[in-house]
Amino acid sequence: FFFQAEDGIRASVASRGLGDVYKRQYQRRVHGIQKIMAEDQTAHDLLKFYEKSYIWPETEHNKELKAKREEIENKKTLEWEEDNKKQQRLKEDKAKQQLEAQMQQEREKQKKEEEERKRREEADQRSKLEGRFEQMLDRLKKNDTPQEYTLAGLDFDDVKCKFLAEAIEGNTSLIGLHMCRKNLSDDKPFATTLAKMLTVNKKLQKLELEGNKLGPESVRKLCASMKEKNKTLRFLDFESNPITGPRKDDQSGAEAIADMLGSNKKLLVLNLGNCGLSEVSGAILVKAMKDNLTLISLEITENELSVEQILKIQEYLLRNKKAYDEERLREFKERKWMNEEDSGTKNLADIEEKKKMEKEIQEKNKKQRFEDREKKFAQIMQEYELDKQLQTKMLEEVALLQGKKKGKGGRGGGKPPKKRKIRINIVLLLILTSS
């Protein structure tokens, strides 16, 4: 706008000068381009070119306007770039999510296919089970096994290992399991299967895994199950297994064993002979044995431990063995005392029972004697009554005869009858006196 002043009054009147007309035309074009600038990069570039091609008068006012326009334009440019980046990130995130969803679906599909393949293999293997292994599984399920089982001479793989572990989980008759030299390794899920079995089973006390290929991963899984839930295993044999890895530089297996020894209070014997243990492993075991008070045997031959470490471990084992022997002696004395007390209690009970029986016999005999006396007294009284009746009858007959004789002989005639002595029952008087 061009401001024109007349007589001290300023009024805004659109100038009709040629320069102002061009300026307004330019502004209208710029305004039209700005509307589509946010959606069209070409329009944005065109506006930039158009502004640069127009020559503004070098006045303070134009400089301020230009600076403000550049500031606004820069802000809009930043916002546009930020929005563009945001849209780009959203597209990338969406594409990434789609890709992850596809990969997840593919993994699930592969997992299902793998599970289906394993299921078919298990079904096929189960149908082919025969002979000694099938009998072993059947006896495990029936809790009718010997105390120890060995897998020597049996073909063994991960499928059979799964069958065996499932049968042992609920078994209560098996105490020892020998799985030596059966080619168990980290490549197949032997350790996972055995760890699950140790978590569930509450009877197994001995597990021998000597001569296999169990590495750090398998040792970690087995020790985790013993640390958390298994409280029955007493003997564990890892001899000739690469528990520190093929390069003997993986200490995670030794650390897992140390962690297990820190919390498990039931394990008594642990065999780590020829397991690739180094001085680093030895330091881990020494620290674990310092806090463990129950392990009494730790085999560490054919390893690379230092002499100081071996002596320190032996010192801790002797400490634990002494405490173990003292505890067993205390238990023995307690059992002996309890047996003696039970024996004394039993003898006392026998004496009391004998006295009670004798008293019962005496009471029974006394009662029998009383009953016998009562019967005898009743019999004597009956005989007495009969005798009394008989004597009364005899007296009546005598009186009758005396009356007849008196009538025949006249007055004062005849002899007077003799008086009969009445028999007194002496036995009756004796019984009455004794009673």
Short mmCIF file of C-alpha atoms in Angstrom, two decimals:
data_model
loop_
_atom_site.label_atom_id
_atom_site.label_comp_id
_atom_site.label_asym_id
_atom_site.label_seq_id
_atom_site.Cartn_x
_atom_site.Cartn_y
_atom_site.Cartn_z
CA PHE A 1 0.00 0.00 0.00
CA PHE A 2 1.04 3.57 -0.64
CA PHE A 3 0.21 6.11 2.06
CA GLN A 4 -0.61 9.61 0.83
CA ALA A 5 -0.81 12.58 3.20
CA GLU A 6 -2.88 15.68 2.49
CA ASP A 7 -3.55 18.49 4.96
CA GLY A 8 -2.11 16.47 7.81
CA ILE A 9 -4.48 13.48 7.24
CA ARG A 10 -2.95 10.09 6.28
CA ALA A 11 -5.16 7.83 4.21
CA SER A 12 -4.40 4.41 2.63
CA VAL A 13 -4.97 4.45 -1.12
CA ALA A 14 -3.82 1.72 -3.45
CA SER A 15 -1.18 3.22 -5.69
CA ARG A 16 -1.69 2.87 -9.43
CA GLY A 17 1.98 3.25 -10.18
CA LEU A 18 3.49 0.68 -12.53
CA GLY A 19 5.99 -0.53 -9.95
CA ASP A 20 3.27 -1.06 -7.36
CA VAL A 21 1.11 -2.92 -9.85
CA TYR A 22 3.98 -5.30 -10.59
CA LYS A 23 4.59 -5.71 -6.89
CA ARG A 24 0.98 -6.68 -6.21
CA GLN A 25 1.00 -9.13 -9.11
CA TYR A 26 4.15 -10.73 -7.66
CA GLN A 27 2.62 -10.99 -4.21
CA ARG A 28 -0.50 -12.66 -5.61
CA ARG A 29 1.65 -15.18 -7.46
CA VAL A 30 3.71 -15.82 -4.35
CA HIS A 31 0.54 -16.28 -2.30
CA GLY A 32 -0.83 -18.80 -4.83
CA ILE A 33 2.39 -20.74 -4.88
CA GLN A 34 2.53 -20.87 -1.06
CA LYS A 35 -0.82 -22.66 -0.93
CA ILE A 36 0.54 -25.67 -2.78
CA MET A 37 4.10 -25.38 -1.55
CA ALA A 38 3.61 -27.81 1.36
CA GLU A 39 2.34 -30.53 -0.99
CA ASP A 40 4.53 -29.92 -4.01
CA GLN A 41 8.31 -29.71 -3.84
CA THR A 42 8.38 -28.19 -7.33
CA ALA A 43 6.20 -25.27 -6.19
CA HIS A 44 8.49 -24.77 -3.22
CA ASP A 45 11.56 -24.59 -5.48
CA LEU A 46 9.71 -22.28 -7.89
CA LEU A 47 8.89 -19.85 -5.09
CA LYS A 48 12.52 -19.79 -4.03
CA PHE A 49 13.61 -19.05 -7.57
CA TYR A 50 10.94 -16.38 -8.02
CA GLU A 51 11.90 -14.57 -4.85
CA LYS A 52 15.54 -14.59 -5.82
CA SER A 53 14.78 -13.22 -9.27
CA TYR A 54 12.91 -10.19 -7.89
CA ILE A 55 15.04 -7.24 -6.96
CA TRP A 56 13.86 -5.49 -3.81
CA PRO A 57 14.82 -1.89 -3.04
CA GLU A 58 17.58 -1.81 -0.40
CA THR A 59 15.63 -0.02 2.34
CA GLU A 60 15.58 -0.72 6.06
CA HIS A 61 11.95 -1.65 5.93
CA ASN A 62 12.47 -4.13 3.09
CA LYS A 63 15.47 -5.61 4.88
CA GLU A 64 13.37 -6.22 7.98
CA LEU A 65 10.57 -7.70 5.92
CA LYS A 66 13.02 -9.88 4.05
CA ALA A 67 14.63 -11.07 7.28
CA LYS A 68 11.23 -11.93 8.76
CA ARG A 69 10.21 -13.71 5.57
CA GLU A 70 13.43 -15.70 5.58
CA GLU A 71 12.92 -16.58 9.23
CA ILE A 72 9.34 -17.69 8.58
CA GLU A 73 10.43 -19.51 5.46
CA ASN A 74 13.24 -21.27 7.27
CA LYS A 75 10.86 -22.27 10.02
CA LYS A 76 8.37 -23.60 7.48
CA THR A 77 11.16 -25.36 5.66
CA LEU A 78 12.29 -27.00 8.90
CA GLU A 79 8.75 -27.99 9.74
CA TRP A 80 8.28 -29.36 6.26
CA GLU A 81 11.52 -31.29 6.45
CA GLU A 82 10.65 -32.55 9.93
CA ASP A 83 7.20 -33.59 8.78
CA ASN A 84 8.71 -35.24 5.75
CA LYS A 85 11.18 -37.11 7.97
CA LYS A 86 8.36 -38.12 10.29
CA GLN A 87 6.34 -39.44 7.40
CA GLN A 88 9.39 -41.25 6.15
CA ARG A 89 9.99 -42.78 9.57
CA LEU A 90 6.36 -43.83 9.79
CA LYS A 91 6.65 -45.49 6.41
CA GLU A 92 9.88 -47.18 7.45
CA ASP A 93 8.38 -48.29 10.76
CA LYS A 94 5.33 -49.63 9.00
CA ALA A 95 7.48 -51.46 6.50
CA LYS A 96 9.62 -52.78 9.33
CA GLN A 97 6.56 -53.95 11.27
CA GLN A 98 5.22 -55.65 8.20
CA LEU A 99 8.57 -57.30 7.64
CA GLU A 100 8.75 -58.40 11.29
CA ALA A 101 5.19 -59.72 11.12
CA GLN A 102 6.09 -61.68 8.02
CA MET A 103 9.24 -62.99 9.68
CA GLN A 104 7.26 -63.89 12.83
CA GLN A 105 4.71 -65.73 10.75
CA GLU A 106 7.52 -67.49 8.96
CA ARG A 107 9.15 -68.43 12.28
CA GLU A 108 5.86 -69.69 13.68
CA LYS A 109 5.30 -71.67 10.54
CA GLN A 110 8.79 -73.15 10.78
CA LYS A 111 8.24 -73.87 14.47
CA LYS A 112 4.98 -75.65 13.75
CA GLU A 113 6.62 -77.60 10.96
CA GLU A 114 9.50 -78.50 13.28
CA GLU A 115 7.12 -79.56 16.04
CA GLU A 116 5.11 -81.58 13.57
CA ARG A 117 8.30 -83.20 12.29
CA LYS A 118 9.42 -84.03 15.84
CA ARG A 119 5.98 -85.37 16.65
CA ARG A 120 6.08 -87.64 13.60
CA GLU A 121 9.60 -88.75 14.50
CA GLU A 122 8.54 -89.46 18.08
CA ALA A 123 5.51 -91.40 16.92
CA ASP A 124 7.68 -93.33 14.48
CA GLN A 125 10.32 -93.99 17.14
CA ARG A 126 7.69 -95.00 19.68
CA SER A 127 6.21 -97.47 17.23
CA LYS A 128 9.69 -98.96 16.69
CA LEU A 129 10.53 -99.27 20.40
CA GLU A 130 11.29 -102.84 21.28
CA GLY A 131 13.37 -105.06 23.46
CA ARG A 132 15.25 -103.86 26.50
CA PHE A 133 14.49 -100.12 26.16
CA GLU A 134 10.74 -100.72 25.88
CA GLN A 135 10.83 -102.96 28.95
CA MET A 136 12.78 -100.26 30.78
CA LEU A 137 10.15 -97.60 30.01
CA ASP A 138 7.34 -99.94 31.02
CA ARG A 139 8.94 -100.75 34.37
CA LEU A 140 9.68 -97.06 35.02
CA LYS A 141 6.03 -96.19 34.53
CA LYS A 142 4.99 -99.02 36.89
CA ASN A 143 7.59 -98.08 39.57
CA ASP A 144 8.95 -101.61 39.30
CA THR A 145 12.63 -100.95 38.50
CA PRO A 146 15.88 -101.95 40.18
CA GLN A 147 17.61 -99.21 42.13
CA GLU A 148 19.96 -98.37 39.22
CA TYR A 149 19.65 -98.42 35.42
CA THR A 150 22.43 -98.23 32.83
CA LEU A 151 22.07 -97.40 29.14
CA ALA A 152 25.20 -99.29 28.14
CA GLY A 153 24.66 -101.21 24.90
CA LEU A 154 21.56 -99.25 23.89
CA ASP A 155 21.25 -96.99 20.84
CA PHE A 156 20.38 -93.58 22.21
CA ASP A 157 19.22 -90.32 20.62
CA ASP A 158 17.31 -87.19 21.60
CA VAL A 159 13.90 -88.83 21.00
CA LYS A 160 14.68 -91.78 23.25
CA CYS A 161 16.14 -89.38 25.79
CA LYS A 162 12.81 -87.57 25.86
CA PHE A 163 10.89 -90.84 26.33
CA LEU A 164 13.25 -91.88 29.13
CA ALA A 165 13.08 -88.51 30.93
CA GLU A 166 9.27 -88.44 30.75
CA ALA A 167 9.13 -91.93 32.27
CA ILE A 168 11.55 -90.99 35.07
CA GLU A 169 9.71 -87.78 36.01
CA GLY A 170 7.03 -89.54 38.02
CA ASN A 171 9.06 -92.62 38.98
CA THR A 172 9.72 -93.39 42.65
CA SER A 173 11.74 -96.63 42.45
CA LEU A 174 14.85 -95.60 40.46
CA ILE A 175 17.76 -94.17 42.47
CA GLY A 176 20.69 -94.21 40.01
CA LEU A 177 20.89 -93.54 36.23
CA HIS A 178 24.04 -94.21 34.16
CA MET A 179 24.16 -92.32 30.83
CA CYS A 180 27.90 -92.59 30.17
CA ARG A 181 29.35 -92.27 26.65
CA LYS A 182 25.99 -91.80 24.87
CA ASN A 183 27.18 -88.88 22.67
CA LEU A 184 25.04 -86.30 24.50
CA SER A 185 25.92 -82.76 23.33
CA ASP A 186 24.77 -79.14 23.23
CA ASP A 187 23.59 -79.52 19.63
CA LYS A 188 20.47 -81.43 20.64
CA PRO A 189 18.09 -80.81 23.55
CA PHE A 190 19.49 -83.49 25.85
CA ALA A 191 20.25 -81.05 28.67
CA THR A 192 16.83 -79.39 28.46
CA THR A 193 15.12 -82.77 28.72
CA LEU A 194 17.29 -83.93 31.62
CA ALA A 195 16.95 -80.59 33.43
CA LYS A 196 13.17 -80.82 33.26
CA MET A 197 13.34 -84.37 34.58
CA LEU A 198 15.52 -83.29 37.54
CA THR A 199 13.06 -80.51 38.31
CA VAL A 200 10.11 -82.93 38.60
CA ASN A 201 11.66 -86.16 39.91
CA LYS A 202 11.95 -86.41 43.72
CA LYS A 203 13.69 -89.81 44.03
CA LEU A 204 16.79 -89.93 41.79
CA GLN A 205 20.02 -89.62 43.81
CA LYS A 206 22.75 -90.49 41.29
CA LEU A 207 23.28 -89.24 37.71
CA GLU A 208 26.36 -90.26 35.72
CA LEU A 209 27.09 -88.36 32.46
CA GLU A 210 30.74 -89.27 32.03
CA GLY A 211 32.30 -89.35 28.54
CA ASN A 212 29.73 -87.25 26.65
CA LYS A 213 30.03 -83.89 24.83
CA LEU A 214 28.10 -81.67 27.21
CA GLY A 215 29.36 -78.08 26.98
CA PRO A 216 28.73 -74.87 28.94
CA GLU A 217 25.13 -74.53 27.75
CA SER A 218 24.14 -78.01 28.98
CA VAL A 219 25.92 -77.51 32.30
CA ARG A 220 24.10 -74.21 32.85
CA LYS A 221 20.70 -75.84 32.29
CA LEU A 222 21.40 -78.82 34.55
CA CYS A 223 22.84 -76.68 37.34
CA ALA A 224 19.90 -74.28 37.14
CA SER A 225 17.45 -77.14 37.76
CA MET A 226 19.53 -78.37 40.72
CA LYS A 227 19.83 -74.89 42.16
CA GLU A 228 16.15 -74.05 42.06
CA LYS A 229 14.09 -77.20 42.66
CA ASN A 230 16.00 -80.50 42.82
CA LYS A 231 16.84 -81.39 46.43
CA THR A 232 17.43 -85.16 46.12
CA LEU A 233 20.48 -85.67 43.86
CA ARG A 234 23.57 -86.71 45.86
CA PHE A 235 26.00 -87.78 43.13
CA LEU A 236 26.66 -85.92 39.85
CA ASP A 237 29.33 -87.01 37.34
CA PHE A 238 30.53 -84.61 34.59
CA GLU A 239 33.86 -86.36 33.97
CA SER A 240 35.37 -85.98 30.46
CA ASN A 241 32.84 -83.38 29.28
CA PRO A 242 34.07 -80.09 27.71
CA ILE A 243 32.26 -77.84 30.19
CA THR A 244 34.58 -74.90 29.34
CA GLY A 245 33.98 -75.19 25.59
CA PRO A 246 36.22 -76.56 22.82
CA ARG A 247 38.77 -73.75 23.37
CA LYS A 248 38.63 -74.03 27.18
CA ASP A 249 37.90 -70.29 27.48
CA ASP A 250 34.19 -70.31 28.33
CA GLN A 251 33.83 -70.07 32.11
CA SER A 252 30.02 -69.89 32.16
CA GLY A 253 29.80 -73.62 32.92
CA ALA A 254 32.17 -73.33 35.89
CA GLU A 255 30.27 -70.26 37.10
CA ALA A 256 26.99 -72.17 36.88
CA ILE A 257 28.47 -75.00 38.97
CA ALA A 258 29.74 -72.50 41.53
CA ASP A 259 26.35 -70.80 41.68
CA MET A 260 24.65 -74.16 42.18
CA LEU A 261 27.07 -75.11 44.99
CA GLY A 262 26.21 -71.86 46.73
CA SER A 263 22.55 -72.82 47.20
CA ASN A 264 22.31 -76.63 46.87
CA LYS A 265 22.80 -78.28 50.28
CA LYS A 266 22.12 -81.91 49.25
CA LEU A 267 24.85 -82.71 46.68
CA LEU A 268 27.66 -84.73 48.30
CA VAL A 269 29.81 -85.93 45.36
CA LEU A 270 30.74 -83.99 42.21
CA ASN A 271 33.11 -85.33 39.52
CA LEU A 272 34.77 -82.69 37.29
CA GLY A 273 37.78 -84.74 36.22
CA ASN A 274 39.17 -84.02 32.74
CA CYS A 275 36.67 -81.21 32.05
CA GLY A 276 39.12 -78.63 30.67
CA LEU A 277 39.26 -76.53 33.85
CA SER A 278 41.92 -73.81 33.98
CA GLU A 279 43.27 -71.70 36.84
CA VAL A 280 40.46 -69.23 36.17
CA SER A 281 37.97 -72.06 36.66
CA GLY A 282 39.90 -73.13 39.74
CA ALA A 283 39.57 -69.68 41.29
CA ILE A 284 35.80 -69.83 40.72
CA LEU A 285 35.57 -73.26 42.37
CA VAL A 286 37.75 -72.23 45.34
CA LYS A 287 35.46 -69.29 46.02
CA ALA A 288 32.40 -71.53 45.77
CA MET A 289 33.85 -74.20 48.07
CA LYS A 290 34.64 -71.60 50.70
CA ASP A 291 30.90 -71.00 51.21
CA ASN A 292 29.71 -74.58 50.57
CA LEU A 293 29.54 -76.71 53.74
CA THR A 294 28.01 -79.95 52.42
CA LEU A 295 30.06 -81.23 49.45
CA ILE A 296 32.48 -83.92 50.71
CA SER A 297 34.00 -85.15 47.43
CA LEU A 298 35.12 -83.08 44.41
CA GLU A 299 37.13 -84.82 41.69
CA ILE A 300 39.33 -82.31 39.78
CA THR A 301 42.12 -84.48 38.39
CA GLU A 302 43.42 -84.08 34.80
CA ASN A 303 42.71 -80.35 34.79
CA GLU A 304 44.99 -77.30 34.85
CA LEU A 305 44.40 -76.01 38.37
CA SER A 306 47.32 -74.71 40.38
CA VAL A 307 48.71 -76.58 43.36
CA GLU A 308 47.52 -73.85 45.73
CA GLN A 309 43.99 -74.13 44.39
CA ILE A 310 43.97 -77.93 44.74
CA LEU A 311 45.23 -77.73 48.33
CA LYS A 312 42.64 -75.08 49.19
CA ILE A 313 39.82 -77.20 47.77
CA GLN A 314 41.08 -80.24 49.70
CA GLU A 315 41.12 -78.18 52.88
CA TYR A 316 37.47 -77.18 52.41
CA LEU A 317 36.51 -80.79 51.58
CA LEU A 318 38.15 -82.07 54.79
CA ARG A 319 36.26 -79.41 56.74
CA ASN A 320 32.97 -80.53 55.19
CA LYS A 321 33.79 -84.25 55.70
CA LYS A 322 34.47 -83.69 59.40
CA ALA A 323 31.16 -81.89 59.85
CA TYR A 324 29.42 -84.62 57.82
CA ASP A 325 30.89 -87.41 60.00
CA GLU A 326 29.95 -85.58 63.20
CA GLU A 327 26.40 -85.16 61.96
CA ARG A 328 26.15 -88.85 61.02
CA LEU A 329 27.55 -89.85 64.44
CA ARG A 330 25.03 -87.63 66.18
CA GLU A 331 22.22 -89.16 64.13
CA PHE A 332 23.52 -92.66 64.93
CA LYS A 333 23.56 -91.95 68.67
CA GLU A 334 20.13 -90.43 68.48
CA ARG A 335 18.75 -93.45 66.61
CA LYS A 336 20.42 -95.80 69.10
CA TRP A 337 18.99 -93.89 72.05
CA MET A 338 15.57 -93.90 70.43
CA ASN A 339 15.84 -97.67 69.80
CA GLU A 340 16.85 -98.27 73.41
CA GLU A 341 14.04 -96.08 74.63
CA ASP A 342 11.63 -97.89 72.34
CA SER A 343 12.96 -101.23 73.65
CA GLY A 344 12.58 -100.09 77.29
CA THR A 345 9.14 -98.77 76.57
CA LYS A 346 8.25 -102.02 74.89
CA ASN A 347 9.52 -104.09 77.87
CA LEU A 348 7.61 -101.89 80.28
CA ALA A 349 4.53 -102.28 78.16
CA ASP A 350 5.03 -106.06 78.14
CA ILE A 351 5.33 -106.11 81.95
CA GLU A 352 2.21 -104.02 82.36
CA GLU A 353 0.39 -106.22 79.88
CA LYS A 354 1.53 -109.32 81.78
CA LYS A 355 0.35 -107.89 85.10
CA LYS A 356 -2.93 -106.94 83.54
CA MET A 357 -3.40 -110.45 82.14
CA GLU A 358 -2.52 -112.03 85.50
CA LYS A 359 -5.00 -109.76 87.26
CA GLU A 360 -7.66 -110.66 84.71
CA ILE A 361 -6.92 -114.37 85.24
CA GLN A 362 -7.15 -113.96 89.02
CA GLU A 363 -10.44 -112.12 88.71
CA LYS A 364 -11.72 -114.78 86.38
CA ASN A 365 -10.66 -117.59 88.75
CA LYS A 366 -12.19 -115.81 91.73
CA LYS A 367 -15.43 -115.38 89.86
CA GLN A 368 -15.39 -119.03 88.85
CA ARG A 369 -14.79 -120.14 92.45
CA PHE A 370 -17.65 -117.93 93.62
CA GLU A 371 -19.95 -119.40 90.99
CA ASP A 372 -18.86 -122.92 91.97
CA ARG A 373 -19.58 -122.19 95.64
CA GLU A 374 -22.97 -120.78 94.74
CA LYS A 375 -23.84 -123.89 92.76
CA LYS A 376 -22.61 -126.19 95.53
CA PHE A 377 -24.54 -124.24 98.16
CA ALA A 378 -27.71 -124.41 96.09
CA GLN A 379 -27.21 -128.19 95.70
CA ILE A 380 -26.66 -128.66 99.44
CA MET A 381 -29.74 -126.60 100.25
CA GLN A 382 -31.75 -128.71 97.85
CA GLU A 383 -30.47 -131.89 99.48
CA TYR A 384 -31.21 -130.43 102.91
CA GLU A 385 -34.79 -129.65 101.92
CA LEU A 386 -35.25 -133.19 100.58
CA ASP A 387 -33.76 -134.67 103.74
CA LYS A 388 -35.99 -132.46 105.88
CA GLN A 389 -39.09 -133.55 103.97
CA LEU A 390 -38.05 -137.20 104.31
CA GLN A 391 -37.51 -136.84 108.06
CA THR A 392 -40.85 -135.08 108.44
CA LYS A 393 -42.57 -137.95 106.61
CA MET A 394 -40.83 -140.52 108.75
CA LEU A 395 -41.90 -138.74 111.93
CA GLU A 396 -45.46 -138.69 110.74
CA GLU A 397 -45.34 -142.44 110.02
CA VAL A 398 -43.85 -143.11 113.47
CA ALA A 399 -46.56 -141.07 115.14
CA LEU A 400 -49.20 -142.97 113.20
CA LEU A 401 -47.81 -146.36 114.24
CA GLN A 402 -47.61 -145.31 117.88
CA GLY A 403 -51.28 -144.29 117.77
CA LYS A 404 -52.31 -147.73 116.44
CA LYS A 405 -50.33 -149.64 119.09
CA LYS A 406 -51.85 -147.55 121.84
CA GLY A 407 -55.32 -148.40 120.62
CA LYS A 408 -54.60 -152.16 120.75
CA GLY A 409 -52.90 -152.41 124.14
CA GLY A 410 -55.35 -150.37 126.05
CA ARG A 411 -54.65 -147.72 128.47
CA GLY A 412 -51.03 -147.49 129.33
CA GLY A 413 -50.22 -150.52 127.23
CA GLY A 414 -47.24 -150.91 124.98
CA LYS A 415 -43.80 -149.48 125.04
CA PRO A 416 -43.12 -145.83 124.10
CA PRO A 417 -41.35 -145.45 120.65
CA LYS A 418 -37.69 -144.71 120.48
CA LYS A 419 -36.76 -141.21 119.40
CA ARG A 420 -34.83 -141.03 116.00
CA LYS A 421 -31.95 -138.81 115.83
CA ILE A 422 -32.27 -136.19 113.08
CA ARG A 423 -29.11 -136.04 110.96
CA ILE A 424 -27.55 -132.61 110.78
CA ASN A 425 -25.71 -131.81 107.56
CA ILE A 426 -22.18 -131.03 108.73
CA VAL A 427 -21.02 -130.01 105.16
CA LEU A 428 -23.65 -127.30 105.06
CA LEU A 429 -22.44 -125.83 108.33
CA LEU A 430 -18.82 -125.85 107.09
CA ILE A 431 -19.69 -124.04 103.85
CA LEU A 432 -21.76 -121.44 105.67
CA THR A 433 -18.90 -120.88 108.13
CA SER A 434 -16.26 -120.50 105.36
CA SER A 435 -18.39 -118.16 103.27
#
